[in-house]
PDB file of C-alpha atoms in Angstrom:
ATOM      1  CA  UNK A   1      92.077 101.900 107.322  1.00 94.00           C
ATOM      2  CA  UNK A   2      94.225  98.478 107.769  1.00 97.00           C
ATOM      3  CA  UNK A   3      93.712  95.778 105.269  1.00 98.00           C
ATOM      4  CA  UNK A   4      95.645  92.126 106.573  1.00 98.00           C
ATOM      5  CA  UNK A   5      95.430  89.014 104.104  1.00 98.00           C
ATOM      6  CA  UNK A   6      95.660  86.121 106.880  1.00 98.00           C
ATOM      7  CA  UNK A   7      97.024  82.707 106.314  1.00 98.00           C
ATOM      8  CA  UNK A   8      94.472  80.648 108.403  1.00 97.00           C
ATOM      9  CA  UNK A   9      90.731  80.022 106.647  1.00 97.00           C
ATOM     10  CA  UNK A  10      87.559  82.264 107.731  1.00 98.00           C
ATOM     11  CA  UNK A  11      86.114  79.949 110.359  1.00 97.00           C
ATOM     12  CA  UNK A  12      89.610  79.705 112.157  1.00 98.00           C
ATOM     13  CA  UNK A  13      89.950  83.316 112.069  1.00 98.00           C
ATOM     14  CA  UNK A  14      86.937  84.264 113.433  1.00 98.00           C
ATOM     15  CA  UNK A  15      87.569  81.851 116.648  1.00 98.00           C
ATOM     16  CA  UNK A  16      91.098  83.146 117.058  1.00 98.00           C
ATOM     17  CA  UNK A  17      89.875  86.864 116.683  1.00 98.00           C
ATOM     18  CA  UNK A  18      87.155  85.944 119.390  1.00 98.00           C
ATOM     19  CA  UNK A  19      89.764  84.982 121.433  1.00 98.00           C
ATOM     20  CA  UNK A  20      92.147  87.594 120.898  1.00 98.00           C
ATOM     21  CA  UNK A  21      89.779  90.318 121.423  1.00 98.00           C
ATOM     22  CA  UNK A  22      88.942  89.031 125.020  1.00 97.00           C
ATOM     23  CA  UNK A  23      92.570  88.395 125.788  1.00 97.00           C
ATOM     24  CA  UNK A  24      93.275  92.096 125.124  1.00 96.00           C
ATOM     25  CA  UNK A  25      90.593  93.264 127.301  1.00 95.00           C
ATOM     26  CA  UNK A  26      87.843  94.507 124.837  1.00 98.00           C
ATOM     27  CA  UNK A  27      84.433  93.246 124.516  1.00 97.00           C
ATOM     28  CA  UNK A  28      82.439  91.826 121.854  1.00 98.00           C
ATOM     29  CA  UNK A  29      79.450  94.006 121.779  1.00 97.00           C
ATOM     30  CA  UNK A  30      77.775  92.193 118.881  1.00 98.00           C
ATOM     31  CA  UNK A  31      78.358  89.903 115.941  1.00 98.00           C
ATOM     32  CA  UNK A  32      77.152  90.295 112.594  1.00 98.00           C
ATOM     33  CA  UNK A  33      76.986  87.418 110.402  1.00 98.00           C
ATOM     34  CA  UNK A  34      76.350  88.999 106.767  1.00 96.00           C
ATOM     35  CA  UNK A  35      76.695  85.694 105.014  1.00 95.00           C
ATOM     36  CA  UNK A  36      74.133  84.032 107.179  1.00 95.00           C
ATOM     37  CA  UNK A  37      71.884  86.782 107.163  1.00 95.00           C
ATOM     38  CA  UNK A  38      71.987  86.906 103.274  1.00 96.00           C
ATOM     39  CA  UNK A  39      71.234  83.058 103.262  1.00 96.00           C
ATOM     40  CA  UNK A  40      68.044  83.623 104.808  1.00 96.00           C
ATOM     41  CA  UNK A  41      67.034  85.291 101.687  1.00 97.00           C
ATOM     42  CA  UNK A  42      68.805  82.676  99.436  1.00 97.00           C
ATOM     43  CA  UNK A  43      71.473  85.131  98.603  1.00 97.00           C
ATOM     44  CA  UNK A  44      75.151  83.534  98.701  1.00 95.00           C
ATOM     45  CA  UNK A  45      78.290  85.442  99.627  1.00 95.00           C
ATOM     46  CA  UNK A  46      81.483  84.083 100.705  1.00 96.00           C
ATOM     47  CA  UNK A  47      82.333  84.551 104.645  1.00 97.00           C
ATOM     48  CA  UNK A  48      81.352  87.878 105.717  1.00 98.00           C
ATOM     49  CA  UNK A  49      81.442  88.991 109.506  1.00 98.00           C
ATOM     50  CA  UNK A  50      81.853  91.884 111.788  1.00 98.00           C
ATOM     51  CA  UNK A  51      82.945  92.139 115.194  1.00 98.00           C
ATOM     52  CA  UNK A  52      81.655  95.264 116.876  1.00 98.00           C
ATOM     53  CA  UNK A  53      83.839  95.859 120.083  1.00 98.00           C
ATOM     54  CA  UNK A  54      84.599  98.072 122.857  1.00 97.00           C
ATOM     55  CA  UNK A  55      84.251  98.499 126.635  1.00 96.00           C
ATOM     56  CA  UNK A  56      82.071 100.362 129.295  1.00 96.00           C
ATOM     57  CA  UNK A  57      84.774 102.250 130.869  1.00 96.00           C
ATOM     58  CA  UNK A  58      86.633 103.537 127.505  1.00 96.00           C
ATOM     59  CA  UNK A  59      82.967 104.606 126.110  1.00 96.00           C
ATOM     60  CA  UNK A  60      82.448 106.714 129.381  1.00 96.00           C
ATOM     61  CA  UNK A  61      86.133 108.379 128.758  1.00 95.00           C
ATOM     62  CA  UNK A  62      84.678 108.976 125.220  1.00 96.00           C
ATOM     63  CA  UNK A  63      81.337 110.432 126.719  1.00 95.00           C
ATOM     64  CA  UNK A  64      83.385 112.618 128.783  1.00 94.00           C
ATOM     65  CA  UNK A  65      85.330 114.244 126.101  1.00 93.00           C
ATOM     66  CA  UNK A  66      82.082 114.871 123.767  1.00 94.00           C
ATOM     67  CA  UNK A  67      78.707 112.946 124.360  1.00 95.00           C
ATOM     68  CA  UNK A  68      78.184 113.287 120.548  1.00 95.00           C
ATOM     69  CA  UNK A  69      80.959 111.126 120.416  1.00 95.00           C
ATOM     70  CA  UNK A  70      78.569 108.450 121.082  1.00 93.00           C
ATOM     71  CA  UNK A  71      77.896 107.747 117.479  1.00 95.00           C
ATOM     72  CA  UNK A  72      81.220 106.340 117.468  1.00 95.00           C
ATOM     73  CA  UNK A  73      81.270 102.987 119.510  1.00 96.00           C
ATOM     74  CA  UNK A  74      81.602 100.326 118.937  1.00 98.00           C
ATOM     75  CA  UNK A  75      84.508  99.785 117.001  1.00 98.00           C
ATOM     76  CA  UNK A  76      84.442  97.329 114.127  1.00 98.00           C
ATOM     77  CA  UNK A  77      86.697  94.482 112.691  1.00 98.00           C
ATOM     78  CA  UNK A  78      85.750  93.318 109.615  1.00 98.00           C
ATOM     79  CA  UNK A  79      86.511  89.463 108.407  1.00 98.00           C
ATOM     80  CA  UNK A  80      85.522  88.516 104.928  1.00 98.00           C
ATOM     81  CA  UNK A  81      86.468  86.042 102.245  1.00 98.00           C
ATOM     82  CA  UNK A  82      87.370  87.012  98.793  1.00 96.00           C
ATOM     83  CA  UNK A  83      88.566  84.095  96.239  1.00 94.00           C
ATOM     84  CA  UNK A  84      88.961  81.728  98.907  1.00 92.00           C
ATOM     85  CA  UNK A  85      91.321  84.017 100.829  1.00 97.00           C
ATOM     86  CA  UNK A  86      90.719  85.522 104.040  1.00 98.00           C
ATOM     87  CA  UNK A  87      90.830  89.222 105.253  1.00 98.00           C
ATOM     88  CA  UNK A  88      90.913  91.286 108.008  1.00 98.00           C
ATOM     89  CA  UNK A  89      89.994  94.863 107.853  1.00 98.00           C
ATOM     90  CA  UNK A  90      89.449  97.650 110.335  1.00 98.00           C
ATOM     91  CA  UNK A  91      89.539 101.494 110.573  1.00 97.00           C
ATOM     92  CA  UNK A  92      92.607 102.603 113.203  1.00 97.00           C
ATOM     93  CA  UNK A  93      90.712 104.013 116.568  1.00 97.00           C
ATOM     94  CA  UNK A  94      92.649 106.696 116.363  1.00 96.00           C
ATOM     95  CA  UNK A  95      91.421 107.844 113.058  1.00 95.00           C
ATOM     96  CA  UNK A  96      88.073 107.963 114.070  1.00 95.00           C
ATOM     97  CA  UNK A  97      88.278 109.454 117.566  1.00 96.00           C
ATOM     98  CA  UNK A  98      90.447 112.182 116.732  1.00 93.00           C
ATOM     99  CA  UNK A  99      87.391 114.075 115.208  1.00 92.00           C
ATOM    100  CA  UNK A 100      86.023 114.056 118.760  1.00 93.00           C
ATOM    101  CA  UNK A 101      89.176 115.285 120.574  1.00 93.00           C
ATOM    102  CA  UNK A 102      89.806 111.629 122.043  1.00 95.00           C
ATOM    103  CA  UNK A 103      93.155 111.053 120.360  1.00 93.00           C
ATOM    104  CA  UNK A 104      94.802 109.791 123.718  1.00 95.00           C
ATOM    105  CA  UNK A 105      91.949 107.189 123.800  1.00 96.00           C
ATOM    106  CA  UNK A 106      92.274 106.392 120.272  1.00 96.00           C
ATOM    107  CA  UNK A 107      96.228 105.864 120.534  1.00 96.00           C
ATOM    108  CA  UNK A 108      95.270 103.607 123.621  1.00 97.00           C
ATOM    109  CA  UNK A 109      92.930 101.623 121.127  1.00 98.00           C
ATOM    110  CA  UNK A 110      95.200 101.430 118.680  1.00 98.00           C
ATOM    111  CA  UNK A 111      97.959  99.527 120.729  1.00 97.00           C
ATOM    112  CA  UNK A 112      95.005  96.984 121.705  1.00 97.00           C
ATOM    113  CA  UNK A 113      94.288  96.525 118.220  1.00 98.00           C
ATOM    114  CA  UNK A 114      97.559  95.832 117.105  1.00 97.00           C
ATOM    115  CA  UNK A 115      97.993  93.199 119.670  1.00 98.00           C
ATOM    116  CA  UNK A 116      95.091  91.506 118.702  1.00 98.00           C
ATOM    117  CA  UNK A 117      96.465  92.001 114.962  1.00 98.00           C
ATOM    118  CA  UNK A 118      99.962  90.492 115.837  1.00 98.00           C
ATOM    119  CA  UNK A 119      98.138  87.344 117.212  1.00 98.00           C
ATOM    120  CA  UNK A 120      96.821  86.414 113.613  1.00 98.00           C
ATOM    121  CA  UNK A 121      99.248  84.791 110.892  1.00 97.00           C
ATOM    122  CA  UNK A 122      99.557  87.781 108.807  1.00 97.00           C
ATOM    123  CA  UNK A 123     100.289  87.041 104.934  1.00 97.00           C
ATOM    124  CA  UNK A 124     100.292  90.687 103.813  1.00 97.00           C
ATOM    125  CA  UNK A 125      99.151  94.128 105.268  1.00 96.00           C
ATOM    126  CA  UNK A 126      98.350  97.119 103.591  1.00 96.00           C
ATOM    127  CA  UNK A 127      97.524 100.784 104.998  1.00 94.00           C
ATOM    128  CA  UNK A 128      95.136 102.844 103.212  1.00 88.00           C
ATOM    129  CA  UNK A 129      93.295 106.271 103.571  1.00 83.00           C
ATOM    130  CA  UNK A 130      89.307 106.545 103.738  1.00 74.00           C
TER     131      UNK A 130
END
């Protein structure tokens, strides 16, 4: 798992990530705005947002490795605020896909994720096991 504290604010981080995801040849499959969803129930939380990303041709490669791996896509990038700081978190695709014998695809996606993250102004980075 990768956790990055970024220097930009929450909304700017969302805008930049959206742009970087598309520039790195991945598709945003869906967006989940937990802050907005909780507000509908009169609950408050700091910024909390998930990008679900993948690409049809990559899904096809994965399905050809093991159709049961269809449980995996889309992959997620989680953006949240804590005490006024903005964080980006994701699990490395290679960690997720190795369970399905798709290490090669995982490494390909790791490179795409790294290019995306290099576009952010990262203050601190932490890697940990889940």
